[in-house]
Tab-separated table of C-alpha atoms in Angstrom:
chain	number	residue	atom	x	y	z
A	944	MET	CA	0.011	-0.005	0.001
A	945	ASN	CA	1.435	3.399	-0.959
A	946	VAL	CA	2.213	5.658	2.088
A	947	LEU	CA	1.768	9.129	0.137
A	948	THR	CA	-1.665	10.493	-0.139
A	949	PRO	CA	-2.235	13.121	-2.733
A	950	GLY	CA	-4.681	15.808	-1.592
A	951	ILE	CA	-5.415	19.476	-1.382
A	952	CYS	CA	-6.013	22.383	1.040
A	953	SER	CA	-9.479	23.649	0.439
A	954	VAL	CA	-8.231	27.230	1.094
A	955	THR	CA	-6.662	26.873	-2.426
A	956	LEU	CA	-10.391	27.207	-3.692
A	957	ARG	CA	-11.410	29.562	-0.889
A	958	ASN	CA	-14.086	31.093	-3.270
A	959	SER	CA	-15.674	27.846	-3.965
A	960	SER	CA	-18.601	26.241	-2.160
A	961	ILE	CA	-18.026	22.990	-0.015
A	962	GLU	CA	-19.672	21.033	-2.957
A	963	ASP	CA	-17.675	22.704	-5.704
A	964	VAL	CA	-14.415	22.003	-3.912
A	965	VAL	CA	-15.204	18.294	-3.699
A	966	ASP	CA	-16.265	18.200	-7.327
A	967	VAL	CA	-12.818	19.740	-8.163
A	968	VAL	CA	-11.019	17.383	-6.093
A	969	SER	CA	-12.964	14.381	-7.493
A	970	THR	CA	-12.240	15.461	-11.051
A	971	ALA	CA	-8.579	15.994	-10.205
A	972	ARG	CA	-8.566	12.340	-8.751
A	973	LEU	CA	-6.960	13.511	-5.601
A	974	ALA	CA	-7.602	11.419	-2.532
A	975	GLY	CA	-8.312	13.871	0.341
A	976	ILE	CA	-8.897	17.354	1.619
A	977	GLU	CA	-7.557	19.420	4.305
A	978	TRP	CA	-10.632	21.667	5.173
A	979	SER	CA	-9.961	25.281	6.060
A	980	SER	CA	-11.714	26.700	9.128
A	981	GLN	CA	-11.381	30.072	7.628
A	982	ALA	CA	-12.704	29.473	4.180
A	983	HIS	CA	-15.232	26.610	4.537
A	984	VAL	CA	-15.646	24.774	7.825
A	985	PHE	CA	-16.247	27.625	10.287
A	986	ASP	CA	-18.974	26.059	12.506
A	987	ALA	CA	-20.437	22.614	13.217
A	988	ALA	CA	-22.924	22.640	10.572
A	989	ALA	CA	-20.259	23.315	7.797
A	990	ALA	CA	-18.055	20.711	9.252
A	991	LEU	CA	-20.886	18.106	8.896
A	992	ARG	CA	-21.674	19.177	5.526
A	993	ALA	CA	-18.011	18.966	4.582
A	994	LYS	CA	-17.660	15.695	6.186
A	995	GLN	CA	-20.603	14.187	4.402
A	996	ALA	CA	-19.786	15.571	1.002
A	997	THR	CA	-16.119	14.371	1.340
A	998	ALA	CA	-17.281	10.747	2.205
A	999	ALA	CA	-19.984	10.659	-0.425
A	1000	ALA	CA	-17.251	11.239	-3.041
A	1001	GLY	CA	-15.069	8.491	-1.655
A	1002	LEU	CA	-12.518	10.974	-0.410
A	1003	LYS	CA	-10.696	11.383	2.885
A	1004	VAL	CA	-10.611	14.292	5.493
A	1005	LEU	CA	-6.903	14.825	5.923
A	1006	SER	CA	-6.994	17.558	8.467
A	1007	LEU	CA	-8.650	20.703	9.808
A	1008	GLY	CA	-6.558	23.712	8.675
A	1009	SER	CA	-7.121	25.972	11.555
A	1010	TYR	CA	-5.746	29.381	12.183
A	1011	TYR	CA	-5.279	29.114	15.944
A	1012	ARG	CA	-2.265	30.911	17.031
A	1013	VAL	CA	-0.463	28.793	19.664
A	1014	GLY	CA	0.543	30.967	22.585
A	1015	SER	CA	-2.772	32.919	22.605
A	1016	ARG	CA	-4.415	30.584	25.052
A	1017	GLY	CA	-7.606	30.880	23.066
A	1018	ASP	CA	-10.622	28.546	23.135
A	1019	PHE	CA	-8.920	25.442	21.647
A	1020	GLY	CA	-11.819	23.379	22.944
A	1021	ALA	CA	-13.965	24.765	20.126
A	1022	VAL	CA	-11.251	23.923	17.575
A	1023	THR	CA	-11.086	20.312	18.809
A	1024	ALA	CA	-14.913	20.054	18.601
A	1025	LEU	CA	-14.975	21.406	15.073
A	1026	ALA	CA	-12.171	18.745	13.968
A	1027	SER	CA	-14.197	16.090	15.573
A	1028	ALA	CA	-17.434	17.110	13.889
A	1029	LEU	CA	-15.394	17.236	10.611
A	1030	GLY	CA	-13.843	13.765	11.146
A	1031	ALA	CA	-10.449	15.004	10.928
A	1032	PRO	CA	-7.365	13.063	12.387
A	1033	ARG	CA	-5.243	16.181	12.675
A	1034	ILE	CA	-5.418	19.943	13.475
A	1035	ARG	CA	-3.093	22.383	11.663
A	1036	VAL	CA	-1.955	25.271	14.106
A	1037	TRP	CA	0.325	28.324	13.911
A	1038	ALA	CA	3.306	28.697	16.173
A	1039	GLY	CA	2.822	32.065	17.513
A	1040	GLU	CA	2.737	35.403	15.771
A	1041	SER	CA	6.498	36.307	15.755
A	1042	ALA	CA	9.466	35.312	13.737
A	1043	SER	CA	11.773	33.120	15.598
A	1044	LEU	CA	14.605	35.874	15.540
A	1045	ASP	CA	12.208	38.419	16.934
A	1046	ALA	CA	10.620	36.173	19.551
A	1047	SER	CA	11.579	36.968	23.255
A	1048	SER	CA	12.015	34.000	25.723
A	1049	GLN	CA	8.598	34.877	27.149
A	1050	VAL	CA	6.916	34.392	23.684
A	1051	TRP	CA	8.814	30.992	23.329
A	1052	ASP	CA	7.611	30.024	26.852
A	1053	ALA	CA	4.092	30.895	26.095
A	1054	VAL	CA	3.912	29.025	22.876
A	1055	VAL	CA	5.476	26.034	24.382
A	1056	GLU	CA	3.063	25.968	27.307
A	1057	ASP	CA	-0.029	26.566	25.178
A	1058	ALA	CA	1.161	23.705	22.785
A	1059	GLN	CA	1.305	21.390	25.673
A	1060	ARG	CA	-2.101	22.454	26.870
A	1061	ILE	CA	-3.862	22.049	23.500
A	1062	SER	CA	-2.022	18.718	22.819
A	1063	GLY	CA	-3.694	17.308	25.855
A	1064	LEU	CA	-7.214	18.597	24.547
A	1065	ALA	CA	-6.525	17.098	21.138
A	1066	ALA	CA	-5.406	13.950	22.648
A	1067	GLY	CA	-8.796	13.656	24.315
A	1068	TYR	CA	-10.358	13.414	20.902
A	1069	GLY	CA	-7.545	11.194	19.433
A	1070	LEU	CA	-6.221	14.045	17.394
A	1071	GLU	CA	-2.793	15.044	16.268
A	1072	ILE	CA	-1.416	18.645	16.218
A	1073	ALA	CA	0.757	19.775	13.377
A	1074	PHE	CA	2.426	23.157	13.275
A	1075	GLU	CA	2.366	25.264	10.141
A	1076	TYR	CA	6.011	25.456	8.737
A	1077	HIS	CA	5.908	29.158	7.976
A	1078	GLY	CA	7.732	32.497	8.058
A	1079	GLY	CA	6.676	34.917	10.841
A	1080	THR	CA	6.423	32.098	13.295
A	1081	LEU	CA	8.556	30.082	15.581
A	1082	THR	CA	8.598	27.284	12.942
A	1083	ASP	CA	10.159	29.379	10.205
A	1084	SER	CA	13.289	27.295	9.982
A	1085	ALA	CA	14.231	23.677	10.491
A	1086	GLU	CA	16.326	24.501	13.496
A	1087	THR	CA	13.650	26.408	15.328
A	1088	THR	CA	11.061	23.861	14.390
A	1089	LEU	CA	13.141	21.179	16.091
A	1090	GLU	CA	13.855	23.400	19.123
A	1091	LEU	CA	10.020	23.999	19.602
A	1092	LEU	CA	9.030	20.266	19.142
A	1093	ALA	CA	11.784	19.275	21.671
A	1094	ARG	CA	10.540	21.705	24.296
A	1095	VAL	CA	6.839	20.632	23.757
A	1096	GLY	CA	7.705	16.996	23.975
A	1097	ARG	CA	4.339	15.590	23.185
A	1098	PRO	CA	3.854	12.345	20.982
A	1099	ASN	CA	0.811	13.871	19.248
A	1100	VAL	CA	2.499	17.114	18.056
A	1101	GLY	CA	4.574	17.296	14.785
A	1102	THR	CA	4.911	19.539	11.953
A	1103	TYR	CA	3.865	20.281	8.426
A	1104	TRP	CA	6.576	21.334	6.096
A	1105	GLN	CA	6.693	23.241	2.910
A	1106	PRO	CA	9.550	24.917	0.777
A	1107	ALA	CA	10.385	28.216	2.412
A	1108	VAL	CA	10.239	31.283	0.237
A	1109	GLY	CA	13.487	31.857	-1.770
A	1110	LEU	CA	15.233	28.642	-0.853
A	1111	THR	CA	16.820	26.712	-3.730
A	1112	ASP	CA	15.729	23.197	-4.281
A	1113	GLU	CA	18.815	21.838	-2.508
A	1114	GLN	CA	18.176	23.952	0.500
A	1115	ALA	CA	14.523	23.101	0.634
A	1116	VAL	CA	15.255	19.400	0.447
A	1117	GLU	CA	17.938	19.764	3.227
A	1118	SER	CA	15.391	21.595	5.544
A	1119	LEU	CA	12.880	18.609	5.037
A	1120	ARG	CA	15.713	16.118	5.856
A	1121	GLN	CA	16.266	18.032	9.142
A	1122	VAL	CA	12.640	17.774	10.292
A	1123	LEU	CA	11.756	14.523	8.557
A	1124	ASP	CA	11.103	12.444	11.626
A	1125	HIS	CA	8.335	14.950	12.745
A	1126	VAL	CA	6.669	15.546	9.480
A	1127	LEU	CA	2.968	14.786	9.401
A	1128	GLY	CA	2.066	16.394	6.101
A	1129	ILE	CA	3.292	18.511	3.116
A	1130	HIS	CA	1.935	21.615	1.501
A	1131	CYS	CA	2.833	21.573	-2.149
A	1132	PHE	CA	3.351	24.595	-4.361
A	1133	SER	CA	5.981	26.077	-6.613
A	1134	TRP	CA	6.942	29.665	-5.864
A	1135	TRP	CA	9.958	31.161	-7.465
A	1136	PRO	CA	12.144	33.184	-7.090
A	1137	GLY	CA	9.920	34.925	-4.521
A	1138	ARG	CA	6.247	34.518	-4.094
A	1139	GLU	CA	5.482	34.143	-7.900
A	1140	ARG	CA	3.019	31.330	-8.363
A	1141	LEU	CA	4.198	28.696	-10.864
A	1142	PRO	CA	2.935	25.209	-12.105
A	1143	LEU	CA	3.956	22.637	-9.750
A	1144	THR	CA	6.143	21.001	-12.583
A	1145	ASP	CA	8.236	24.132	-12.747
A	1146	ARG	CA	10.180	22.871	-9.715
A	1147	LYS	CA	9.711	19.189	-10.537
A	1148	GLN	CA	13.091	18.110	-9.293
A	1149	LEU	CA	12.252	19.561	-5.869
A	1150	TRP	CA	8.934	17.656	-5.701
A	1151	HIS	CA	10.445	14.416	-7.061
A	1152	SER	CA	13.091	14.624	-4.344
A	1153	VAL	CA	10.488	15.373	-1.715
A	1154	ALA	CA	8.389	12.350	-2.797
A	1155	GLU	CA	11.470	10.158	-2.947
A	1156	ILE	CA	12.430	11.107	0.651
A	1157	LEU	CA	9.054	10.609	1.999
A	1158	ARG	CA	8.713	7.186	0.297
A	1159	ASP	CA	11.998	5.981	1.667
A	1160	ARG	CA	11.073	6.934	5.146
A	1161	GLY	CA	7.992	4.602	4.785
A	1162	ALA	CA	5.560	6.538	7.046
A	1163	SER	CA	2.084	7.658	5.838
A	1164	THR	CA	2.207	11.165	4.721
A	1165	ASP	CA	-0.354	13.441	3.105
A	1166	LEU	CA	0.906	15.836	0.248
A	1167	MET	CA	-1.553	18.655	-0.237
A	1168	LEU	CA	-1.722	21.166	-3.104
A	1169	GLU	CA	-1.714	24.794	-2.169
A	1170	PHE	CA	-1.289	28.108	-4.008
A	1171	VAL	CA	-2.048	27.150	-7.531
A	1172	GLU	CA	-1.825	29.856	-10.143
A	1173	ALA	CA	-4.678	32.398	-9.849
A	1174	ASP	CA	-6.533	29.954	-7.529
A	1175	LEU	CA	-8.224	28.439	-10.640
A	1176	PRO	CA	-9.837	25.098	-10.610
A	1177	GLU	CA	-8.420	24.178	-13.956
A	1178	ASN	CA	-4.895	24.805	-12.337
A	1179	VAL	CA	-5.759	22.292	-9.473
A	1180	ILE	CA	-6.578	19.845	-12.036
A	1181	ARG	CA	-3.342	20.369	-14.000
A	1182	ASP	CA	-1.080	20.355	-10.960
A	1183	SER	CA	-2.928	17.272	-9.510
A	1184	GLU	CA	-1.584	15.247	-12.576
A	1185	PHE	CA	1.914	15.682	-11.514
A	1186	LEU	CA	1.182	15.389	-7.800
A	1187	THR	CA	-0.453	12.113	-8.395
A	1188	ARG	CA	2.387	10.754	-10.359
A	1189	ILE	CA	4.968	11.476	-7.835
A	1190	THR	CA	2.833	10.166	-4.941
A	1191	LEU	CA	1.578	7.012	-6.575
A	1192	GLY	CA	4.271	6.384	-8.928
A	1193	ALA	CA	4.129	6.939	-12.764
A	1194	GLU	CA	2.678	3.398	-13.607
A	1195	GLN	CA	0.006	3.481	-10.973
A	1196	ALA	CA	-0.984	7.011	-11.697
A	1197	THR	CA	-1.293	6.280	-15.469
A	1198	ALA	CA	-3.674	3.213	-14.663
A	1199	LEU	CA	-5.723	5.326	-12.157
A	1200	LYS	CA	-6.295	8.106	-14.800
A	1201	GLY	CA	-7.361	5.600	-17.449
A	1202	GLY	CA	-4.320	5.204	-19.709
A	1203	PRO	CA	-0.990	6.560	-20.893
A	1204	GLU	CA	-0.318	10.276	-21.316
């Protein structure tokens, strides 16, 4: 059984309805969806609607993409309840609101303490916590991500990974290798040289390397499309062709899509 699951973040199609997101994902032959609490799953009714639509299409709920800022000590009980209603196995959160270089020891302590608190709440629902790997937070580099995870020290807390803006393919791959043991999911997009959105294949060597590293690790990992060009459904479908090939392998992907390219 393949350990890599091709999927999408619903925020990629933030202007589409829940049902339209599911239709696009089904057409793209992806396997699952990270539902955004900002764009689609903002209350229990929407969570149930997304859960039912996802299941009816034979897709998986990969996670709840929350915008909870760890360190705020906000109402995380409501977030876990939403994830539970959605049927998500995991909640994505953000590691504070400060870049690691700008964060004081008090900020670090607050994020660590809150992460430990919310990990306990999540564990009560059987949920994992995954930090967004992102600039402007404490998880803005491999080194600081490892430091944070070590300080939190909870078995149900890990990280997502994505190529940081401006890194070369080699630098991005090295950052993945550094945090690999803690990676629960990948956000997939091709930005280069800055925030310019390109087709996923424009950094094909990067993504082939990422898939190979993850496959060699042998742990189940979700690879989720994000930031397609112009947020267009047709670009989701275009990029999904490549994503499916690198996650399932070329031969399996060809069979899945009904014949050779």
